[in-house]
mmCIF file of N, CA and C in Angstrom:
data_model
loop_
_atom_site.group_PDB
_atom_site.id
_atom_site.type_symbol
_atom_site.label_atom_id
_atom_site.label_comp_id
_atom_site.label_asym_id
_atom_site.label_seq_id
_atom_site.Cartn_x
_atom_site.Cartn_y
_atom_site.Cartn_z
ATOM 1 N N MET A 19 0.888 -1.220 0.005
ATOM 2 C CA MET A 19 -0.014 0.001 -0.004
ATOM 3 C C MET A 19 0.944 1.219 -0.046
ATOM 4 N N ASP A 20 0.657 2.173 -0.873
ATOM 5 C CA ASP A 20 1.364 3.401 -0.956
ATOM 6 C C ASP A 20 0.415 4.630 -0.782
ATOM 7 N N ARG A 21 0.985 5.799 -0.707
ATOM 8 C CA ARG A 21 0.145 7.027 -0.480
ATOM 9 C C ARG A 21 -0.960 7.152 -1.461
ATOM 10 N N GLU A 22 -0.662 6.975 -2.735
ATOM 11 C CA GLU A 22 -1.674 7.154 -3.788
ATOM 12 C C GLU A 22 -2.834 6.152 -3.607
ATOM 13 N N GLU A 23 -2.451 4.961 -3.281
ATOM 14 C CA GLU A 23 -3.503 3.868 -3.147
ATOM 15 C C GLU A 23 -4.396 4.190 -1.925
ATOM 16 N N VAL A 24 -3.755 4.692 -0.879
ATOM 17 C CA VAL A 24 -4.576 5.121 0.355
ATOM 18 C C VAL A 24 -5.553 6.150 0.055
ATOM 19 N N ASN A 25 -5.101 7.198 -0.755
ATOM 20 C CA ASN A 25 -6.007 8.294 -1.124
ATOM 21 C C ASN A 25 -7.093 7.751 -2.035
ATOM 22 N N GLU A 26 -6.775 6.859 -2.890
ATOM 23 C CA GLU A 26 -7.756 6.354 -3.839
ATOM 24 C C GLU A 26 -8.845 5.600 -3.091
ATOM 25 N N GLN A 27 -8.442 4.797 -2.094
ATOM 26 C CA GLN A 27 -9.338 4.001 -1.319
ATOM 27 C C GLN A 27 -10.239 4.900 -0.449
ATOM 28 N N LEU A 28 -9.613 5.907 0.152
ATOM 29 C CA LEU A 28 -10.411 6.884 0.889
ATOM 30 C C LEU A 28 -11.483 7.600 0.089
ATOM 31 N N ASP A 29 -11.070 7.972 -1.174
ATOM 32 C CA ASP A 29 -12.047 8.601 -2.039
ATOM 33 C C ASP A 29 -13.175 7.712 -2.494
ATOM 34 N N ALA A 30 -12.832 6.391 -2.700
ATOM 35 C CA ALA A 30 -13.822 5.352 -3.041
ATOM 36 C C ALA A 30 -14.795 5.198 -1.950
ATOM 37 N N LEU A 31 -14.322 5.200 -0.717
ATOM 38 C CA LEU A 31 -15.198 5.061 0.443
ATOM 39 C C LEU A 31 -16.104 6.339 0.552
ATOM 40 N N LYS A 32 -15.534 7.476 0.393
ATOM 41 C CA LYS A 32 -16.347 8.711 0.446
ATOM 42 C C LYS A 32 -17.444 8.724 -0.622
ATOM 43 N N LYS A 33 -17.078 8.293 -1.859
ATOM 44 C CA LYS A 33 -18.115 8.258 -2.954
ATOM 45 C C LYS A 33 -19.058 7.169 -2.927
ATOM 46 N N GLY A 34 -18.882 6.183 -1.910
ATOM 47 C CA GLY A 34 -19.819 5.147 -1.803
ATOM 48 C C GLY A 34 -19.511 3.950 -2.779
ATOM 49 N N GLU A 35 -18.408 4.005 -3.382
ATOM 50 C CA GLU A 35 -18.054 2.874 -4.357
ATOM 51 C C GLU A 35 -17.763 1.704 -3.526
ATOM 52 N N ILE A 36 -17.276 1.762 -2.304
ATOM 53 C CA ILE A 36 -17.058 0.672 -1.395
ATOM 54 C C ILE A 36 -17.783 1.036 -0.078
ATOM 55 N N ASP A 37 -18.222 -0.002 0.670
ATOM 56 C CA ASP A 37 -18.984 0.146 1.869
ATOM 57 C C ASP A 37 -18.046 0.376 3.080
ATOM 58 N N GLU A 38 -16.877 -0.279 3.119
ATOM 59 C CA GLU A 38 -15.970 -0.188 4.149
ATOM 60 C C GLU A 38 -14.552 -0.345 3.682
ATOM 61 N N LEU A 39 -13.616 0.143 4.454
ATOM 62 C CA LEU A 39 -12.160 0.022 4.142
ATOM 63 C C LEU A 39 -11.486 -0.697 5.299
ATOM 64 N N VAL A 40 -10.860 -1.737 5.030
ATOM 65 C CA VAL A 40 -10.177 -2.514 6.095
ATOM 66 C C VAL A 40 -8.653 -2.188 5.908
ATOM 67 N N VAL A 41 -8.122 -1.764 7.107
ATOM 68 C CA VAL A 41 -6.712 -1.429 7.123
ATOM 69 C C VAL A 41 -5.999 -2.412 8.101
ATOM 70 N N GLU A 42 -5.029 -3.188 7.607
ATOM 71 C CA GLU A 42 -4.274 -4.066 8.419
ATOM 72 C C GLU A 42 -3.286 -3.227 9.248
ATOM 73 N N LYS A 43 -2.815 -3.863 10.358
ATOM 74 C CA LYS A 43 -2.030 -3.148 11.269
ATOM 75 C C LYS A 43 -0.583 -2.723 10.687
ATOM 76 N N GLU A 44 -0.142 -3.504 9.673
ATOM 77 C CA GLU A 44 1.162 -3.187 9.020
ATOM 78 C C GLU A 44 1.053 -1.952 8.151
ATOM 79 N N HIS A 45 -0.116 -1.554 7.739
ATOM 80 C CA HIS A 45 -0.363 -0.383 6.908
ATOM 81 C C HIS A 45 -0.820 0.865 7.692
ATOM 82 N N PHE A 46 -1.121 0.693 8.965
ATOM 83 C CA PHE A 46 -1.688 1.731 9.734
ATOM 84 C C PHE A 46 -0.812 2.983 9.867
ATOM 85 N N LEU A 47 0.528 2.824 10.065
ATOM 86 C CA LEU A 47 1.405 4.003 10.203
ATOM 87 C C LEU A 47 1.483 4.818 8.986
ATOM 88 N N LEU A 48 1.271 4.217 7.756
ATOM 89 C CA LEU A 48 1.252 4.975 6.585
ATOM 90 C C LEU A 48 -0.152 5.672 6.324
ATOM 91 N N PHE A 49 -1.212 4.885 6.735
ATOM 92 C CA PHE A 49 -2.605 5.276 6.460
ATOM 93 C C PHE A 49 -3.046 6.436 7.358
ATOM 94 N N GLN A 50 -2.853 6.374 8.657
ATOM 95 C CA GLN A 50 -3.310 7.313 9.636
ATOM 96 C C GLN A 50 -2.963 8.750 9.393
ATOM 97 N N PRO A 51 -1.605 9.088 9.067
ATOM 98 C CA PRO A 51 -1.330 10.489 8.840
ATOM 99 C C PRO A 51 -2.010 11.070 7.567
ATOM 100 N N LEU A 52 -2.190 10.161 6.596
ATOM 101 C CA LEU A 52 -2.833 10.591 5.297
ATOM 102 C C LEU A 52 -4.288 10.911 5.656
ATOM 103 N N LEU A 53 -4.931 10.142 6.487
ATOM 104 C CA LEU A 53 -6.365 10.275 6.775
ATOM 105 C C LEU A 53 -6.588 11.633 7.551
ATOM 106 N N VAL A 54 -5.746 11.862 8.571
ATOM 107 C CA VAL A 54 -5.982 13.045 9.439
ATOM 108 C C VAL A 54 -5.702 14.341 8.651
ATOM 109 N N GLN A 55 -4.957 14.286 7.505
ATOM 110 C CA GLN A 55 -4.667 15.503 6.807
ATOM 111 C C GLN A 55 -5.866 15.938 5.812
ATOM 112 N N ARG A 56 -6.802 14.993 5.648
ATOM 113 C CA ARG A 56 -7.943 15.315 4.810
ATOM 114 C C ARG A 56 -8.922 16.325 5.452
ATOM 115 N N GLU A 57 -9.533 17.156 4.671
ATOM 116 C CA GLU A 57 -10.558 18.078 5.130
ATOM 117 C C GLU A 57 -11.724 17.302 5.731
ATOM 118 N N ASP A 58 -12.082 16.227 5.215
ATOM 119 C CA ASP A 58 -13.248 15.472 5.584
ATOM 120 C C ASP A 58 -12.868 14.390 6.595
ATOM 121 N N PHE A 59 -11.811 14.562 7.346
ATOM 122 C CA PHE A 59 -11.348 13.556 8.319
ATOM 123 C C PHE A 59 -12.424 13.113 9.286
ATOM 124 N N LYS A 60 -13.264 14.073 9.792
ATOM 125 C CA LYS A 60 -14.260 13.832 10.810
ATOM 126 C C LYS A 60 -15.374 12.913 10.253
ATOM 127 N N HIS A 61 -15.482 12.731 8.945
ATOM 128 C CA HIS A 61 -16.483 11.932 8.400
ATOM 129 C C HIS A 61 -16.153 10.466 8.400
ATOM 130 N N PHE A 62 -14.899 10.177 8.648
ATOM 131 C CA PHE A 62 -14.445 8.774 8.683
ATOM 132 C C PHE A 62 -14.486 8.229 10.123
ATOM 133 N N ARG A 63 -15.102 7.017 10.283
ATOM 134 C CA ARG A 63 -15.133 6.377 11.576
ATOM 135 C C ARG A 63 -14.417 5.088 11.468
ATOM 136 N N GLY A 64 -13.420 4.867 12.275
ATOM 137 C CA GLY A 64 -12.701 3.582 12.313
ATOM 138 C C GLY A 64 -13.035 2.827 13.600
ATOM 139 N N ILE A 65 -13.204 1.540 13.385
ATOM 140 C CA ILE A 65 -13.554 0.579 14.448
ATOM 141 C C ILE A 65 -12.374 -0.429 14.614
ATOM 142 N N ALA A 66 -11.710 -0.399 15.663
ATOM 143 C CA ALA A 66 -10.537 -1.342 15.829
ATOM 144 C C ALA A 66 -11.079 -2.723 16.123
ATOM 145 N N LYS A 67 -10.449 -3.717 15.455
ATOM 146 C CA LYS A 67 -10.792 -5.110 15.692
ATOM 147 C C LYS A 67 -9.617 -5.867 16.266
ATOM 148 N N GLN A 68 -9.924 -7.056 16.835
ATOM 149 C CA GLN A 68 -8.876 -7.793 17.380
ATOM 150 C C GLN A 68 -7.811 -8.171 16.378
ATOM 151 N N GLY A 69 -6.581 -8.064 16.760
ATOM 152 C CA GLY A 69 -5.429 -8.357 15.825
ATOM 153 C C GLY A 69 -4.882 -7.140 15.159
ATOM 154 N N GLY A 70 -5.416 -5.968 15.465
ATOM 155 C CA GLY A 70 -4.859 -4.749 14.917
ATOM 156 C C GLY A 70 -5.504 -4.231 13.664
ATOM 157 N N LYS A 71 -6.533 -4.937 13.150
ATOM 158 C CA LYS A 71 -7.216 -4.453 11.905
ATOM 159 C C LYS A 71 -8.219 -3.428 12.349
ATOM 160 N N ILE A 72 -8.333 -2.433 11.407
ATOM 161 C CA ILE A 72 -9.316 -1.281 11.650
ATOM 162 C C ILE A 72 -10.261 -1.250 10.392
ATOM 163 N N ILE A 73 -11.509 -1.144 10.698
ATOM 164 C CA ILE A 73 -12.472 -1.051 9.609
ATOM 165 C C ILE A 73 -13.090 0.304 9.648
ATOM 166 N N TYR A 74 -12.944 1.048 8.519
ATOM 167 C CA TYR A 74 -13.401 2.411 8.350
ATOM 168 C C TYR A 74 -14.706 2.495 7.584
ATOM 169 N N HIS A 75 -15.548 3.373 8.041
ATOM 170 C CA HIS A 75 -16.830 3.698 7.277
ATOM 171 C C HIS A 75 -16.869 5.222 7.083
ATOM 172 N N TYR A 76 -17.580 5.653 6.042
ATOM 173 C CA TYR A 76 -17.685 7.112 5.872
ATOM 174 C C TYR A 76 -19.090 7.507 6.325
ATOM 175 N N LEU A 77 -19.192 8.561 7.139
ATOM 176 C CA LEU A 77 -20.443 9.079 7.721
ATOM 177 C C LEU A 77 -20.860 10.295 6.957
ATOM 178 N N GLU A 78 -22.137 10.462 6.687
ATOM 179 C CA GLU A 78 -22.634 11.674 6.068
ATOM 180 C C GLU A 78 -22.452 12.872 6.911
ATOM 181 N N ALA A 79 -22.745 12.741 8.224
ATOM 182 C CA ALA A 79 -22.488 13.879 9.145
ATOM 183 C C ALA A 79 -21.129 13.667 9.872
ATOM 184 N N PRO A 80 -20.324 14.746 10.028
ATOM 185 C CA PRO A 80 -19.087 14.551 10.729
ATOM 186 C C PRO A 80 -19.217 14.183 12.174
ATOM 187 N N ARG A 81 -18.272 13.455 12.657
ATOM 188 C CA ARG A 81 -18.255 13.117 14.089
ATOM 189 C C ARG A 81 -18.082 14.431 14.888
ATOM 190 N N SER A 82 -18.457 14.405 16.140
ATOM 191 C CA SER A 82 -18.233 15.639 16.954
ATOM 192 C C SER A 82 -16.947 15.553 17.745
#
């Protein structure tokens, strides 16, 4: 996974092309800084799962 692929996947999630985005723990250190730099950062909700996997969904209304 590289920076371009991360941004493509985040855009696909935002557009509704995919329902969820699964990030494995080995990719998290690349993924997280790119996510928080986005203007729509608060629209993404990540749920941590056992084993270090995180599942992201895009919310229509931003988190508070």
